C-alpha positions as MATLAB code, in Angstrom:
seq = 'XXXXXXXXXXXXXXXXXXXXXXXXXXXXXXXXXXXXXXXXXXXXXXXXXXXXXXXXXXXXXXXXXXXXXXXXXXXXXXXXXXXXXXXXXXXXXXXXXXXXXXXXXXXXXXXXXXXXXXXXXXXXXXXXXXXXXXXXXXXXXXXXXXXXXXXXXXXXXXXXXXXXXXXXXXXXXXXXXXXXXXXXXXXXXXXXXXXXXXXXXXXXXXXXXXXXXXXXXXXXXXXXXXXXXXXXXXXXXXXXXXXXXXXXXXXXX';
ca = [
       6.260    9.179    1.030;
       3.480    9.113    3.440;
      -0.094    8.567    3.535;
      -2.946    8.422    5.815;
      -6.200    7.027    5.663;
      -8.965    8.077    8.472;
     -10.854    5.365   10.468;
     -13.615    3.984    8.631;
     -11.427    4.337    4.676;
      -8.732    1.278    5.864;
      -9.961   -1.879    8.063;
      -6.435   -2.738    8.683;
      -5.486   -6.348   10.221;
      -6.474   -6.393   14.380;
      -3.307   -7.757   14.693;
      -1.477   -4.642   13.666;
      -2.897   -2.995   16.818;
      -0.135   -3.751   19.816;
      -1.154   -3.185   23.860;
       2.194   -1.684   24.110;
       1.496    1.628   22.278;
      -1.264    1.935   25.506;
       1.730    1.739   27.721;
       4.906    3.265   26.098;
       5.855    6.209   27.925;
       6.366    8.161   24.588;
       3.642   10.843   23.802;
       2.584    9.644   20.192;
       2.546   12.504   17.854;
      -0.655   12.875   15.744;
      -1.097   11.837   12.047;
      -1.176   15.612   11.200;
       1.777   16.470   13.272;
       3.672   13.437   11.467;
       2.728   15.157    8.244;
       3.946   18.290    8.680;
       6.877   17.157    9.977;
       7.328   15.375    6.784;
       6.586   17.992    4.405;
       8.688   20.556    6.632;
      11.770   18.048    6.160;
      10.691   18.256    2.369;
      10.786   21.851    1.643;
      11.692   22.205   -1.364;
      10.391   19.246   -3.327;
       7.627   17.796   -1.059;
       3.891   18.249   -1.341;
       0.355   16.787   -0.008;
      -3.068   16.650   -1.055;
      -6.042   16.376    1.275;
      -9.744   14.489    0.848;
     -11.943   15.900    3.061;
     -11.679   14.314    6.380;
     -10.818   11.086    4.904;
      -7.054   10.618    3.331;
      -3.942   12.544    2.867;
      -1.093   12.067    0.667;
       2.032   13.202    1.057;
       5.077   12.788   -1.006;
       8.686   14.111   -2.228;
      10.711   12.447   -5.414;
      13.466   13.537   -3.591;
      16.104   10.151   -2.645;
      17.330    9.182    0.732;
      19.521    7.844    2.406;
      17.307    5.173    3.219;
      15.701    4.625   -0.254;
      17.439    5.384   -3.375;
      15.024    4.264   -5.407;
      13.161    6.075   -7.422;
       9.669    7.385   -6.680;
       6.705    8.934   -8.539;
       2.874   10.697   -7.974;
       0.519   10.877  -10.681;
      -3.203   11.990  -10.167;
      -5.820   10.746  -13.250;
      -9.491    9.911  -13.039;
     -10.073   10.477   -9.184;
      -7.075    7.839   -8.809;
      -4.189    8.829   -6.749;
      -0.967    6.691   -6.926;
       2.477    7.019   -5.000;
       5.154    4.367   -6.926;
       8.307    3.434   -5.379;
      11.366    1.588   -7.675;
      11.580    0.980  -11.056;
       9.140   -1.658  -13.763;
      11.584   -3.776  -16.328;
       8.483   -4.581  -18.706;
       7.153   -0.924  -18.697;
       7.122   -0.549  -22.439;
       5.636   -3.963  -23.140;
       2.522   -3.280  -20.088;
       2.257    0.581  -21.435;
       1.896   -1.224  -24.887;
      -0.871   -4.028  -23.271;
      -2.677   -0.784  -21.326;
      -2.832    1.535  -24.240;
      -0.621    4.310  -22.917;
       1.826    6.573  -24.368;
       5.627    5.353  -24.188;
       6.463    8.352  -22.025;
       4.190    6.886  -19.452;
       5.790    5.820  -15.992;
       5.112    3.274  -13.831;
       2.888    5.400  -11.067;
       0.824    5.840  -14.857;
       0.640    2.224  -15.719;
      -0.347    0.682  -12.383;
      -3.234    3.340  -12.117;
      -4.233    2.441  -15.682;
      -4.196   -1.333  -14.225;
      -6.168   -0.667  -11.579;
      -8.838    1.756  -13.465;
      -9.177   -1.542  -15.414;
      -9.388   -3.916  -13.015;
     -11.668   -1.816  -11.247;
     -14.294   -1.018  -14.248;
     -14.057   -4.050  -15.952;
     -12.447   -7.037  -13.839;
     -11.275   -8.976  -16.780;
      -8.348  -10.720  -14.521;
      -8.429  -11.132  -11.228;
      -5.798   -8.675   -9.615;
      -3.216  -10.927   -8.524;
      -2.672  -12.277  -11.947;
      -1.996   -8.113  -13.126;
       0.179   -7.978   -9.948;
       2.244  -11.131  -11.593;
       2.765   -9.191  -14.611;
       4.780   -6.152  -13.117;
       8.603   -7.453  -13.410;
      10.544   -5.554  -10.925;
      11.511   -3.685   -7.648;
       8.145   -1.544   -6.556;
       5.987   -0.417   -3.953;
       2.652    1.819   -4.684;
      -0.242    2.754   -2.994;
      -3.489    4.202   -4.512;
      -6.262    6.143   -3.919;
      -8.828    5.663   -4.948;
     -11.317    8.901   -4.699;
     -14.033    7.960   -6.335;
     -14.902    4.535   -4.833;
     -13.215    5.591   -1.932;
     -10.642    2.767   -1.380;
      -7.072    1.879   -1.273;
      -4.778   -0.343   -2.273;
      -1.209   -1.181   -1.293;
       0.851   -3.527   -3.360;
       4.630   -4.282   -2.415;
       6.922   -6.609   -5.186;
       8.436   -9.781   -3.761;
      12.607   -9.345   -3.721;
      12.354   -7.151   -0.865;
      14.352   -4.116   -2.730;
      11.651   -1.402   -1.635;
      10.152   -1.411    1.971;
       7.097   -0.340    3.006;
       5.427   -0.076    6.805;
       1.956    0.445    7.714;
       0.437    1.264   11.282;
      -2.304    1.918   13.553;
      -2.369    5.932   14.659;
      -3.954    6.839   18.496;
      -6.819    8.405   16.831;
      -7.645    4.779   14.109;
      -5.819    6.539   11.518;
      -3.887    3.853    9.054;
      -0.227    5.265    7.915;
       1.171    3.927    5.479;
       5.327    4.966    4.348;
       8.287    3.623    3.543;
      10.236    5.623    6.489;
      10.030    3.637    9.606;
      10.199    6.602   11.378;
       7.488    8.205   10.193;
       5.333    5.577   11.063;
       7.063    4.881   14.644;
       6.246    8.983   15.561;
       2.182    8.034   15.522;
       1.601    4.662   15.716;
       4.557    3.360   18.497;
       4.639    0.164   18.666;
       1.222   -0.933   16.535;
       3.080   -0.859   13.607;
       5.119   -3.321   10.801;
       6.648   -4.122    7.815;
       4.002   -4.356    4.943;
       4.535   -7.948    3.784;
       6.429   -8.476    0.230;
       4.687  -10.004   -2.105;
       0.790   -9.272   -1.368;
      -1.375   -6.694   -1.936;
      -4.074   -4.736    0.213;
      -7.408   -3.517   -1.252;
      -9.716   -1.960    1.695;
     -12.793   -3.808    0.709;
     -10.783   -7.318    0.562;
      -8.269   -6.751    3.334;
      -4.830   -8.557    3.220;
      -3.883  -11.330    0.088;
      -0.626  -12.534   -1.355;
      -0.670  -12.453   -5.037;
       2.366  -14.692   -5.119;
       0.312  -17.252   -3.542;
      -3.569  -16.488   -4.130;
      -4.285  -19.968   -3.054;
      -3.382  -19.226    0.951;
      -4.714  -17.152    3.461;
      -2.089  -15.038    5.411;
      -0.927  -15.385    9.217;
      -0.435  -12.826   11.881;
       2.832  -13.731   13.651;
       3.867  -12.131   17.078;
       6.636   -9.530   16.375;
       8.709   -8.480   19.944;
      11.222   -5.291   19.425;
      14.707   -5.011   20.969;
      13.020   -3.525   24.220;
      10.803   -6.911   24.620;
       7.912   -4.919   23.669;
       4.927   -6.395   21.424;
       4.751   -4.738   18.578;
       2.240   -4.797   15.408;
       2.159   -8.463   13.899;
       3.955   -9.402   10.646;
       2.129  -11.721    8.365;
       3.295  -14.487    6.388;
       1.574  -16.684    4.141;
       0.095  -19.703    5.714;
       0.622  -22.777    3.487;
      -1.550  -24.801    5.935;
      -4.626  -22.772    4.986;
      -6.128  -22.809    1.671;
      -8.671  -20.384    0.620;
     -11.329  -20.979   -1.820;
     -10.642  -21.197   -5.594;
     -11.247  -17.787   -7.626;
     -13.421  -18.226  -10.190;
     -13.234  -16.180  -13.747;
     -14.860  -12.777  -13.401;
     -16.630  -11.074  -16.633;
     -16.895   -7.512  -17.265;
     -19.959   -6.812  -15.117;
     -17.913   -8.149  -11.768;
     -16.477   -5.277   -9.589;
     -13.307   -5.241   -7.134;
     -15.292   -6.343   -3.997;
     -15.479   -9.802   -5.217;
     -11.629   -9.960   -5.729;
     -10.106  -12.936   -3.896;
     -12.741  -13.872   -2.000;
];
């Protein structure tokens, strides 16, 4: 899968930008030329979908050798979700979320979200808690115009994210992919936290602590794009209880 979200949709971490990608003597390839060389490795059973000048979404439920895991697009009320890996309590949270039981897990965590986002009865990391499993997803959100990223904690799927030549964000779960456009001012998406674009970065494992940029050097000695990491030195504010009339922007702050 791969997605990418024009300057001014993402406000991605500063951090994530690296000095190097100035210097490298490799020509980065654009976001667009990164797509099409994903969908032309794809042909057969890949596919994107364009928003204007804004995102793109490309993806292909076809296995690698680098992910085995399962993967799955579904498109419902302006809300655009790629899913990688596999939910154990699907039937029980299709059950809590008033879907079908032929509903998959891209369906249930853009049911979640459509919730979260319309009513806010929980705050998000507590929904995050609830998905038992390997998974990786990131939505679209059309209609409000916003993303978000969420990555499970036991490390099974991988996900990167980086910062294109033009501001684009790319997000995938092939390094590669993200390495052709963004060079160095890229890394790993960090397990266990979730990403909304009007919030920014937050671990829903730990909701309590703010998260860390921490200098990441490749094999070349090159700076790259900063990992983060939960700082348990650095508590943020308590979140209070949200009723219906409270909207996503207020989540986690």
């Amino acid at each position: 899968m791969l997605t990418i979200f024009k300057s001014g949709v993402i406000d991605p971490p500063k951090e994530l930008q690296s000095p190097a990608s100035l210097q490298a003597s490799i020509k980065a390839a654009t976001p667009e030329e990164t797509m099409k060389n994903f969908l032309s490795a794809n042909p057969n059973n890949g596919f994107s979908i364009g928003f204007m000048d804004k995102a793109f979404l490309a993806y292909s439920n076809r296995a690698s050798s680098y992910n085995t895991l399962q993967r799955m697009f579904c498109g419902v009320h302006d809300i655009y979700c790629i899913f990688l890996g596999n939910l154990n309590n699907l039937c029980a949270l299709n059950k809590h979320y008033g879907l079908s039981k032929c509903a998959n897990e891209a369906m249930l965590v853009s049911e979640a979200y459509r919730t979260l986002r319309d009513r806010g009865p929980y705050p998000a990391h507590e929904v995050l808690k609830d998905l038992e499993g390997s998974f990786g997803f990131v939505i679209y959100d059309h209609k409000a115009d916003a993303v978000f990223v969420a990555l499970g904690g036991d490390e099974k799927v991988k996900l990167f994210w980086g910062i294109a030549f033009d501001g684009s964000v790319m997000i995938s779960d092939n390094v590669d992919h993200i390495k052709a456009s963004c060079i160095k001012s890229f890394a790993p998406f960090p397990t266990g936290c979730m990403y909304h674009s009007e919030t920014g970065l937050k671990s829903y494992e730990h909701p309590s602590y703010k998260m860390k940029a921490m200098p990441r050097v490749d094999s070349e000695g090159s700076m790259c794009g900063a990992y983060f990491k939960v700082d348990v030195y650095s508590k943020v504010n308590s979140m209070p209880r949200v009723g219906s009339a409270a909207n996503w922007a207020t989540w986690g702050q």
